[in-house]
Short mmCIF file of C-alpha atoms in Angstrom, two decimals:
data_model
loop_
_atom_site.label_atom_id
_atom_site.label_comp_id
_atom_site.label_asym_id
_atom_site.label_seq_id
_atom_site.Cartn_x
_atom_site.Cartn_y
_atom_site.Cartn_z
CA MET U 1 27.77 21.45 -31.71
CA THR U 2 26.29 19.76 -28.69
CA THR U 3 27.45 17.74 -25.66
CA SER U 4 26.13 16.13 -22.52
CA SER U 5 27.89 14.99 -19.51
CA SER U 6 25.21 12.54 -18.07
CA HIS U 7 22.01 10.84 -20.23
CA ASP U 8 19.90 13.29 -18.17
CA ALA U 9 21.89 16.47 -18.46
CA PRO U 10 20.49 19.26 -20.07
CA ILE U 11 22.02 19.42 -23.67
CA ARG U 12 23.70 22.72 -23.74
CA ALA U 13 24.95 24.92 -26.61
CA THR U 14 28.71 25.79 -27.07
CA GLY U 15 31.09 27.92 -28.75
CA PRO U 16 30.58 32.15 -29.86
CA ALA U 17 26.80 31.69 -29.72
CA ALA U 18 26.17 29.88 -26.89
CA ALA U 19 25.84 33.00 -24.48
CA GLU U 20 22.74 31.42 -22.60
CA PRO U 21 22.40 27.97 -22.40
CA VAL U 22 19.55 26.15 -23.35
CA THR U 23 17.78 23.88 -21.37
CA THR U 24 15.02 21.74 -20.57
CA PRO U 25 12.75 21.79 -18.09
CA ASP U 26 12.83 18.60 -16.36
CA VAL U 27 9.04 17.88 -15.31
CA ARG U 28 9.92 14.05 -14.10
CA PRO U 29 10.29 14.65 -10.64
CA VAL U 30 6.70 16.25 -10.26
CA ALA U 31 4.87 14.08 -12.69
CA LEU U 32 6.46 10.92 -10.20
CA GLN U 33 5.08 13.23 -6.86
CA TYR U 34 1.64 12.78 -8.64
CA VAL U 35 1.68 9.08 -9.96
CA LEU U 36 3.08 7.98 -6.76
CA GLY U 37 0.68 9.99 -5.12
CA LEU U 38 -2.48 7.66 -7.25
CA LEU U 39 -0.66 4.63 -6.52
CA ARG U 40 -1.30 5.14 -3.39
CA LEU U 41 -4.25 6.00 -3.46
CA ALA U 42 -5.09 2.79 -5.38
CA LEU U 43 -3.55 0.73 -2.99
CA GLY U 44 -5.50 2.42 -0.25
CA TRP U 45 -8.59 2.05 -1.90
CA THR U 46 -7.99 -1.82 -2.52
CA PHE U 47 -7.37 -2.15 1.58
CA LEU U 48 -10.56 0.47 2.14
CA TRP U 49 -12.88 -1.67 -0.18
CA ALA U 50 -12.19 -4.94 0.80
CA PHE U 51 -12.97 -3.84 4.62
CA LEU U 52 -16.48 -2.29 3.63
CA ASP U 53 -17.14 -5.54 1.44
CA LYS U 54 -16.36 -7.68 4.01
CA THR U 55 -18.29 -5.37 7.04
CA PHE U 56 -21.40 -4.79 4.71
CA GLY U 57 -21.58 -7.90 2.64
CA LEU U 58 -21.93 -5.34 -0.27
CA GLY U 59 -21.83 -8.50 -2.84
CA TYR U 60 -18.65 -8.65 -4.68
CA SER U 61 -16.15 -10.57 -2.63
CA THR U 62 -18.46 -10.82 0.21
CA PRO U 63 -22.73 -11.79 -0.15
CA SER U 64 -24.79 -10.19 1.76
CA GLU U 65 -25.38 -13.24 4.05
CA ASN U 66 -21.82 -13.29 5.25
CA ALA U 67 -21.46 -9.61 5.88
CA TRP U 68 -19.36 -8.99 8.83
CA ILE U 69 -21.82 -6.94 10.36
CA ASP U 70 -24.91 -9.78 10.44
CA GLY U 71 -22.51 -11.94 12.32
CA GLY U 72 -20.27 -12.78 9.12
CA SER U 73 -16.33 -13.81 9.33
CA PRO U 74 -14.62 -12.15 7.10
CA THR U 75 -11.86 -14.39 7.46
CA SER U 76 -13.69 -18.07 7.48
CA GLY U 77 -14.29 -18.07 4.06
CA TYR U 78 -10.68 -18.12 2.53
CA LEU U 79 -8.96 -19.51 5.19
CA SER U 80 -10.85 -22.77 5.78
CA GLY U 81 -9.79 -23.85 1.41
CA VAL U 82 -6.44 -22.87 2.11
CA GLU U 83 -4.86 -25.76 0.33
CA GLY U 84 -0.81 -25.94 0.38
CA PRO U 85 2.27 -25.63 2.84
CA PHE U 86 0.72 -23.81 5.32
CA LYS U 87 -2.87 -25.48 5.19
CA ASP U 88 -3.04 -26.53 9.09
CA PHE U 89 -2.11 -23.26 10.26
CA PHE U 90 -4.56 -21.28 8.70
CA THR U 91 -7.51 -23.24 8.47
CA ASN U 92 -6.87 -23.16 12.73
CA LEU U 93 -6.77 -19.35 12.38
CA ALA U 94 -10.23 -19.53 10.16
CA GLY U 95 -13.11 -17.75 11.99
CA ASP U 96 -11.65 -16.88 15.30
CA THR U 97 -12.86 -13.49 16.77
CA TRP U 98 -9.55 -11.81 17.38
CA VAL U 99 -8.63 -13.04 13.87
CA ASP U 100 -11.43 -11.67 12.18
CA TRP U 101 -10.43 -8.35 14.33
CA LEU U 102 -7.07 -7.91 13.71
CA PHE U 103 -7.73 -8.36 9.70
CA MET U 104 -10.69 -6.08 9.44
CA ILE U 105 -9.13 -3.58 12.35
CA GLY U 106 -5.49 -3.69 9.38
CA LEU U 107 -7.95 -3.20 6.24
CA LEU U 108 -8.96 -0.11 7.98
CA GLY U 109 -6.06 0.97 9.67
CA ILE U 110 -3.61 0.90 6.45
CA GLY U 111 -6.65 1.93 3.99
CA LEU U 112 -7.36 5.00 5.21
CA ALA U 113 -3.56 5.70 6.34
CA LEU U 114 -2.99 4.79 2.23
CA ILE U 115 -6.06 7.05 1.37
CA LEU U 116 -5.15 9.88 3.86
CA GLY U 117 -0.97 9.97 3.33
CA ILE U 118 -0.33 9.83 6.74
CA GLY U 119 1.60 7.14 8.77
CA MET U 120 2.97 5.86 6.02
CA ARG U 121 5.85 3.87 7.81
CA VAL U 122 3.57 2.38 9.80
CA ALA U 123 1.06 1.34 6.82
CA ALA U 124 4.02 -0.17 5.28
CA VAL U 125 5.21 -2.55 7.88
CA ALA U 126 1.69 -3.53 8.78
CA GLY U 127 0.46 -3.62 4.64
CA VAL U 128 3.63 -6.01 4.10
CA LEU U 129 2.96 -8.33 7.17
CA MET U 130 -0.10 -8.47 5.90
CA LEU U 131 0.19 -8.94 2.20
CA ALA U 132 3.00 -11.73 3.26
CA MET U 133 0.73 -13.70 5.51
CA MET U 134 -2.06 -13.28 2.12
CA TYR U 135 1.20 -14.91 -0.10
CA MET U 136 1.98 -17.34 1.94
CA ALA U 137 -1.57 -18.60 2.34
CA SER U 138 -2.52 -18.50 -1.67
CA LEU U 139 0.51 -21.07 -1.97
CA PRO U 140 0.95 -22.72 -4.00
CA LEU U 141 0.40 -20.49 -6.99
CA GLU U 142 -1.44 -21.63 -10.30
CA THR U 143 -0.09 -19.17 -12.49
CA ASN U 144 3.51 -18.27 -11.44
CA PRO U 145 6.50 -20.24 -9.78
CA PHE U 146 6.84 -17.84 -7.36
CA MET U 147 5.43 -14.04 -8.00
CA ASP U 148 2.09 -12.67 -7.26
CA GLU U 149 0.08 -9.55 -6.56
CA HIS U 150 0.71 -9.65 -3.17
CA LEU U 151 4.08 -9.44 -3.07
CA ILE U 152 3.83 -6.93 -6.33
CA GLU U 153 2.07 -4.71 -3.93
CA ALA U 154 3.94 -5.24 -0.67
CA LEU U 155 7.06 -3.62 -2.83
CA ALA U 156 4.78 -1.08 -3.99
CA ILE U 157 3.93 -0.11 -0.01
CA VAL U 158 7.77 -0.02 0.74
CA VAL U 159 8.21 2.38 -1.94
CA LEU U 160 5.41 4.78 -1.52
CA ALA U 161 6.87 4.54 2.14
CA LEU U 162 10.21 5.51 1.10
CA THR U 163 9.41 8.27 -1.26
CA PHE U 164 6.92 9.89 1.02
CA SER U 165 4.20 9.59 -1.55
CA GLY U 166 1.97 10.91 1.71
CA ARG U 167 3.35 14.52 0.81
CA TYR U 168 1.56 14.06 -2.74
CA LEU U 169 -2.41 14.35 -2.99
CA GLY U 170 -2.74 13.82 0.65
CA LEU U 171 -2.02 15.15 3.62
CA GLY U 172 1.72 13.96 4.52
CA ARG U 173 2.99 17.63 4.64
CA LEU U 174 0.09 18.34 7.20
CA TRP U 175 0.75 15.05 9.33
CA GLU U 176 4.65 15.60 9.29
CA ARG U 177 4.05 19.26 11.05
CA ILE U 178 1.98 17.89 14.15
CA PRO U 179 4.95 17.88 17.06
CA PHE U 180 3.96 14.68 18.44
CA VAL U 181 4.37 13.58 15.10
CA GLN U 182 7.87 15.11 15.12
CA LYS U 183 8.82 13.82 18.28
CA ASN U 184 8.16 10.08 17.23
CA ARG U 185 9.53 9.98 13.09
CA TRP U 186 8.69 6.46 13.09
CA LEU U 187 4.66 7.78 12.89
CA ILE U 188 5.45 9.72 9.58
#
């Protein structure tokens, strides 16, 4: 006869033949750590790739003639075509130098932080703000009444920060040992 006190508890044999409990090792926490690390790397790459493509005009989202290093604006193309409730707000920002710089620094900073696994709290706040702005610019949505990839990515970044995913497949453990970071825990 076997009993279990909860869904996740190991099953143990009972009775006279049960001198040693039978347990199954739980590998989920280890696997979860690596999956979170991979998710962090994947999201980091999406931010870093957007930065690289817009900077050098690699021909994916940004044609080479619109490269930022050649004088192109990384925000004017998308923001000048915004429709919906925030059209005036975003079209007024399109192509402003300060908006271009802030956007590109955000893409680079968030991308590097996620890939390296450092500064996850700052990356999460900045990432959520950037993704929320991108969500607002994409309204009204065409394929769903309210949910899109910007909101899902924002939630994923928050999960990554809350689970200390920078420690797995990243430099988070080393980062957390730096005395300045230990004194300023918001940098973790």
